[in-house]
PDB file of C-alpha atoms in Angstrom:
ATOM      1  CA  MET A   1     -50.632  62.585 165.230  1.00  0.00           C
ATOM      2  CA  ALA A   2     -54.405  62.647 165.565  1.00  0.00           C
ATOM      3  CA  ARG A   3     -54.202  64.737 168.748  1.00  0.00           C
ATOM      4  CA  ILE A   4     -51.769  67.203 167.172  1.00  0.00           C
ATOM      5  CA  SER A   5     -53.958  67.376 164.063  1.00  0.00           C
ATOM      6  CA  GLU A   6     -56.992  68.301 166.175  1.00  0.00           C
ATOM      7  CA  GLU A   7     -55.079  70.825 168.281  1.00  0.00           C
ATOM      8  CA  LEU A   8     -53.532  72.637 165.326  1.00  0.00           C
ATOM      9  CA  GLY A   9     -56.284  72.147 162.753  1.00  0.00           C
ATOM     10  CA  ILE A  10     -53.836  70.574 160.288  1.00  0.00           C
ATOM     11  CA  HIS A  11     -54.852  67.459 158.396  1.00  0.00           C
ATOM     12  CA  VAL A  12     -53.151  64.328 159.760  1.00  0.00           C
ATOM     13  CA  ILE A  13     -51.818  63.314 156.313  1.00  0.00           C
ATOM     14  CA  THR A  14     -50.067  66.697 156.062  1.00  0.00           C
ATOM     15  CA  LEU A  15     -48.408  66.075 159.433  1.00  0.00           C
ATOM     16  CA  TYR A  16     -47.197  62.640 158.310  1.00  0.00           C
ATOM     17  CA  LYS A  17     -45.784  64.141 155.093  1.00  0.00           C
ATOM     18  CA  TRP A  18     -43.985  66.862 157.061  1.00  0.00           C
ATOM     19  CA  ARG A  19     -42.518  64.291 159.425  1.00  0.00           C
ATOM     20  CA  LYS A  20     -41.321  62.155 156.509  1.00  0.00           C
ATOM     21  CA  THR A  21     -39.718  65.188 154.835  1.00  0.00           C
ATOM     22  CA  TRP A  22     -37.938  66.194 158.044  1.00  0.00           C
ATOM     23  CA  ARG A  23     -36.647  62.657 158.559  1.00  0.00           C
ATOM     24  CA  LEU A  24     -35.302  62.557 154.997  1.00  0.00           C
ATOM     25  CA  GLN A  25     -33.492  65.823 155.715  1.00  0.00           C
ATOM     26  CA  GLY A  26     -31.856  64.214 158.757  1.00  0.00           C
ATOM     27  CA  GLU A  27     -33.942  65.916 161.411  1.00  0.00           C
ATOM     28  CA  VAL A  28     -34.685  63.937 164.543  1.00  0.00           C
ATOM     29  CA  VAL A  29     -38.406  63.336 164.434  1.00  0.00           C
ATOM     30  CA  PRO A  30     -39.310  60.204 166.388  1.00  0.00           C
ATOM     31  CA  ALA A  31     -41.938  57.997 164.797  1.00  0.00           C
ATOM     32  CA  SER A  32     -43.823  57.792 168.084  1.00  0.00           C
ATOM     33  CA  GLU A  33     -44.310  59.650 171.320  1.00  0.00           C
ATOM     34  CA  LYS A  34     -41.892  57.339 173.110  1.00  0.00           C
ATOM     35  CA  GLU A  35     -39.368  58.644 175.553  1.00  0.00           C
ATOM     36  CA  PRO A  36     -35.938  59.229 173.939  1.00  0.00           C
ATOM     37  CA  GLU A  37     -34.629  55.884 175.237  1.00  0.00           C
ATOM     38  CA  GLY A  38     -37.382  54.207 173.210  1.00  0.00           C
ATOM     39  CA  TRP A  39     -36.416  55.961 169.966  1.00  0.00           C
ATOM     40  CA  SER A  40     -35.223  53.906 167.045  1.00  0.00           C
ATOM     41  CA  ALA A  41     -31.522  53.275 166.522  1.00  0.00           C
ATOM     42  CA  ALA A  42     -31.672  55.528 163.442  1.00  0.00           C
ATOM     43  CA  ASP A  43     -33.061  58.447 165.487  1.00  0.00           C
ATOM     44  CA  LYS A  44     -30.427  57.991 168.185  1.00  0.00           C
ATOM     45  CA  PHE A  45     -27.671  57.807 165.585  1.00  0.00           C
ATOM     46  CA  THR A  46     -28.971  60.997 163.959  1.00  0.00           C
ATOM     47  CA  VAL A  47     -28.662  62.727 167.332  1.00  0.00           C
ATOM     48  CA  VAL A  48     -25.082  61.444 167.651  1.00  0.00           C
ATOM     49  CA  LEU A  49     -24.238  62.801 164.195  1.00  0.00           C
ATOM     50  CA  GLU A  50     -25.904  66.164 164.798  1.00  0.00           C
ATOM     51  CA  THR A  51     -24.097  66.665 168.097  1.00  0.00           C
ATOM     52  CA  ALA A  52     -20.662  65.429 167.013  1.00  0.00           C
ATOM     53  CA  GLY A  53     -19.116  68.881 166.654  1.00  0.00           C
ATOM     54  CA  LEU A  54     -20.929  70.678 169.470  1.00  0.00           C
ATOM     55  CA  ASN A  55     -19.201  71.991 172.560  1.00  0.00           C
ATOM     56  CA  ALA A  56     -20.739  71.465 176.023  1.00  0.00           C
ATOM     57  CA  THR A  57     -22.837  74.653 175.906  1.00  0.00           C
ATOM     58  CA  GLU A  58     -24.179  73.924 172.425  1.00  0.00           C
ATOM     59  CA  LEU A  59     -24.891  70.320 173.376  1.00  0.00           C
ATOM     60  CA  SER A  60     -26.870  71.444 176.416  1.00  0.00           C
ATOM     61  CA  ALA A  61     -28.961  73.801 174.291  1.00  0.00           C
ATOM     62  CA  TYR A  62     -29.533  71.066 171.694  1.00  0.00           C
ATOM     63  CA  CYS A  63     -30.649  68.649 174.393  1.00  0.00           C
ATOM     64  CA  ARG A  64     -32.998  71.178 176.016  1.00  0.00           C
ATOM     65  CA  GLU A  65     -34.714  71.798 172.660  1.00  0.00           C
ATOM     66  CA  ARG A  66     -35.338  68.094 172.154  1.00  0.00           C
ATOM     67  CA  GLY A  67     -36.043  66.949 175.700  1.00  0.00           C
ATOM     68  CA  LEU A  68     -32.800  64.998 175.987  1.00  0.00           C
ATOM     69  CA  PHE A  69     -30.013  64.796 178.515  1.00  0.00           C
ATOM     70  CA  PRO A  70     -26.349  65.136 177.506  1.00  0.00           C
ATOM     71  CA  GLU A  71     -25.718  61.829 179.308  1.00  0.00           C
ATOM     72  CA  GLN A  72     -28.136  60.091 176.938  1.00  0.00           C
ATOM     73  CA  VAL A  73     -26.297  61.468 173.922  1.00  0.00           C
ATOM     74  CA  SER A  74     -23.012  60.351 175.451  1.00  0.00           C
ATOM     75  CA  ARG A  75     -24.327  56.804 175.966  1.00  0.00           C
ATOM     76  CA  TRP A  76     -25.690  56.689 172.402  1.00  0.00           C
ATOM     77  CA  ARG A  77     -22.342  57.891 171.061  1.00  0.00           C
ATOM     78  CA  GLN A  78     -20.558  55.158 173.021  1.00  0.00           C
ATOM     79  CA  ALA A  79     -23.030  52.543 171.772  1.00  0.00           C
ATOM     80  CA  ALA A  80     -22.377  53.635 168.165  1.00  0.00           C
ATOM     81  CA  THR A  81     -18.627  53.411 168.768  1.00  0.00           C
ATOM     82  CA  ASP A  82     -18.938  49.988 170.376  1.00  0.00           C
ATOM     83  CA  ALA A  83     -21.097  48.741 167.502  1.00  0.00           C
ATOM     84  CA  ASN A  84     -18.254  49.467 165.104  1.00  0.00           C
ATOM     85  CA  ALA A  85     -15.489  48.105 167.315  1.00  0.00           C
ATOM     86  CA  LYS A  86     -15.559  44.663 165.728  1.00  0.00           C
ATOM     87  CA  PRO A  87     -14.142  44.878 162.218  1.00  0.00           C
ATOM     88  CA  VAL A  88     -16.483  44.019 159.401  1.00  0.00           C
ATOM     89  CA  LEU A  89     -15.577  41.591 156.680  1.00  0.00           C
ATOM     90  CA  THR A  90     -13.599  42.886 153.743  1.00  0.00           C
ATOM     91  CA  MET A  91     -14.983  42.299 150.260  1.00  0.00           C
ATOM     92  CA  ALA A  92     -12.518  39.424 149.735  1.00  0.00           C
ATOM     93  CA  GLU A  93     -13.559  37.803 153.031  1.00  0.00           C
ATOM     94  CA  GLN A  94     -17.236  38.249 152.159  1.00  0.00           C
ATOM     95  CA  LYS A  95     -16.711  36.558 148.776  1.00  0.00           C
ATOM     96  CA  GLU A  96     -14.797  33.713 150.436  1.00  0.00           C
ATOM     97  CA  LEU A  97     -17.633  33.248 152.920  1.00  0.00           C
ATOM     98  CA  GLU A  98     -20.173  33.156 150.102  1.00  0.00           C
ATOM     99  CA  LYS A  99     -18.086  30.530 148.277  1.00  0.00           C
ATOM    100  CA  LEU A 100     -17.892  28.420 151.427  1.00  0.00           C
ATOM    101  CA  ARG A 101     -21.642  28.630 151.902  1.00  0.00           C
ATOM    102  CA  ALA A 102     -22.222  27.614 148.282  1.00  0.00           C
ATOM    103  CA  LEU A 103     -19.817  24.696 148.674  1.00  0.00           C
ATOM    104  CA  ALA A 104     -21.507  23.635 151.892  1.00  0.00           C
ATOM    105  CA  GLU A 105     -24.809  23.291 150.020  1.00  0.00           C
ATOM    106  CA  ASP A 106     -23.221  20.979 147.437  1.00  0.00           C
ATOM    107  CA  PRO A 107     -22.947  17.483 148.961  1.00  0.00           C
ATOM    108  CA  ARG A 108     -19.775  16.788 146.965  1.00  0.00           C
ATOM    109  CA  TYR A 109     -17.971  19.648 148.695  1.00  0.00           C
ATOM    110  CA  ALA A 110     -19.743  19.874 152.045  1.00  0.00           C
ATOM    111  CA  GLN A 111     -17.034  18.006 153.979  1.00  0.00           C
ATOM    112  CA  ARG A 112     -14.208  20.112 152.495  1.00  0.00           C
ATOM    113  CA  ALA A 113     -16.094  23.377 153.152  1.00  0.00           C
ATOM    114  CA  TRP A 114     -16.648  22.323 156.758  1.00  0.00           C
ATOM    115  CA  GLU A 115     -12.933  21.517 157.138  1.00  0.00           C
ATOM    116  CA  LEU A 116     -11.970  24.917 155.721  1.00  0.00           C
ATOM    117  CA  GLN A 117     -14.327  26.676 158.119  1.00  0.00           C
ATOM    118  CA  GLN A 118     -12.911  24.750 161.071  1.00  0.00           C
ATOM    119  CA  ALA A 119      -9.332  25.547 160.034  1.00  0.00           C
ATOM    120  CA  ARG A 120     -10.189  29.250 159.713  1.00  0.00           C
ATOM    121  CA  ALA A 121     -11.866  29.232 163.129  1.00  0.00           C
ATOM    122  CA  ARG A 122      -8.794  27.624 164.727  1.00  0.00           C
ATOM    123  CA  GLU A 123      -6.491  30.190 163.069  1.00  0.00           C
ATOM    124  CA  ASP A 124      -8.682  33.056 164.270  1.00  0.00           C
ATOM    125  CA  ALA A 125      -8.793  31.637 167.810  1.00  0.00           C
ATOM    126  CA  VAL A 126      -5.011  31.285 167.946  1.00  0.00           C
ATOM    127  CA  ALA A 127      -4.475  34.751 166.492  1.00  0.00           C
ATOM    128  CA  SER A 128      -6.853  36.345 168.988  1.00  0.00           C
ATOM    129  CA  THR A 129      -5.134  34.750 171.998  1.00  0.00           C
ATOM    130  CA  THR A 130      -1.574  35.685 171.052  1.00  0.00           C
ATOM    131  CA  LEU A 131      -0.224  38.745 172.817  1.00  0.00           C
ATOM    132  CA  PRO A 132       1.320  41.598 170.808  1.00  0.00           C
ATOM    133  CA  GLY A 133       4.999  40.898 170.278  1.00  0.00           C
ATOM    134  CA  ASP A 134       4.535  37.202 171.080  1.00  0.00           C
ATOM    135  CA  ARG A 135       6.152  35.039 168.447  1.00  0.00           C
ATOM    136  CA  GLY A 136       4.286  31.900 169.469  1.00  0.00           C
ATOM    137  CA  LEU A 137       1.792  30.072 167.294  1.00  0.00           C
ATOM    138  CA  ALA A 138       0.472  33.149 165.561  1.00  0.00           C
ATOM    139  CA  GLY A 139       3.800  34.947 165.377  1.00  0.00           C
ATOM    140  CA  SER A 140       5.227  36.687 162.383  1.00  0.00           C
ATOM    141  CA  GLY A 141       6.499  33.482 160.844  1.00  0.00           C
ATOM    142  CA  GLY A 142       9.769  33.364 162.777  1.00  0.00           C
ATOM    143  CA  VAL A 143      11.402  30.275 164.154  1.00  0.00           C
ATOM    144  CA  SER A 144       9.519  29.163 167.225  1.00  0.00           C
ATOM    145  CA  GLY A 145      12.081  26.862 168.791  1.00  0.00           C
ATOM    146  CA  PHE A 146      10.601  23.602 167.458  1.00  0.00           C
ATOM    147  CA  GLY A 147      13.459  22.227 165.396  1.00  0.00           C
ATOM    148  CA  GLY A 148      13.602  25.294 163.150  1.00  0.00           C
ATOM    149  CA  ARG A 149      10.030  24.870 161.913  1.00  0.00           C
ATOM    150  CA  ASP A 150       7.152  27.255 162.338  1.00  0.00           C
ATOM    151  CA  ALA A 151       4.744  25.869 164.968  1.00  0.00           C
ATOM    152  CA  ARG A 152       1.792  26.347 162.623  1.00  0.00           C
ATOM    153  CA  GLN A 153       3.062  23.443 160.537  1.00  0.00           C
ATOM    154  CA  ASP A 154       2.589  21.135 163.516  1.00  0.00           C
ATOM    155  CA  GLN A 155      -1.161  21.722 163.724  1.00  0.00           C
TER     156      GLN A 155
END
């Protein structure tokens, strides 16, 4: 900023204010002179959002203006997609987790909270290893071939 201020004859505080205003408006204005790969996650995500509806020609022009490569934007887009691949907790799950944490802090309920967490972890592990259409342990509640009982009762 100091170098730009000297070159253009604009006070450095004015430059910082302009940069802050542009960032608030969603413009990609890196906080440093780092190469694009060193930009913050927020700056990279802004690029992904700004380029979402661009065709190949428009994307190339956008990248030229900002010193980027279309491949970088593609990688950042994939990283944003991958970051959201794992589902986040629902509000009900978040509240349940908070209750379990509160119980775990209370010595009277610590053992029970730990048991509930372990049971949930086992259920999640079984559910994640069952193939679609498989009616095994994590099936849709059908008879599993164990004397007419659901296999989950045996755990």
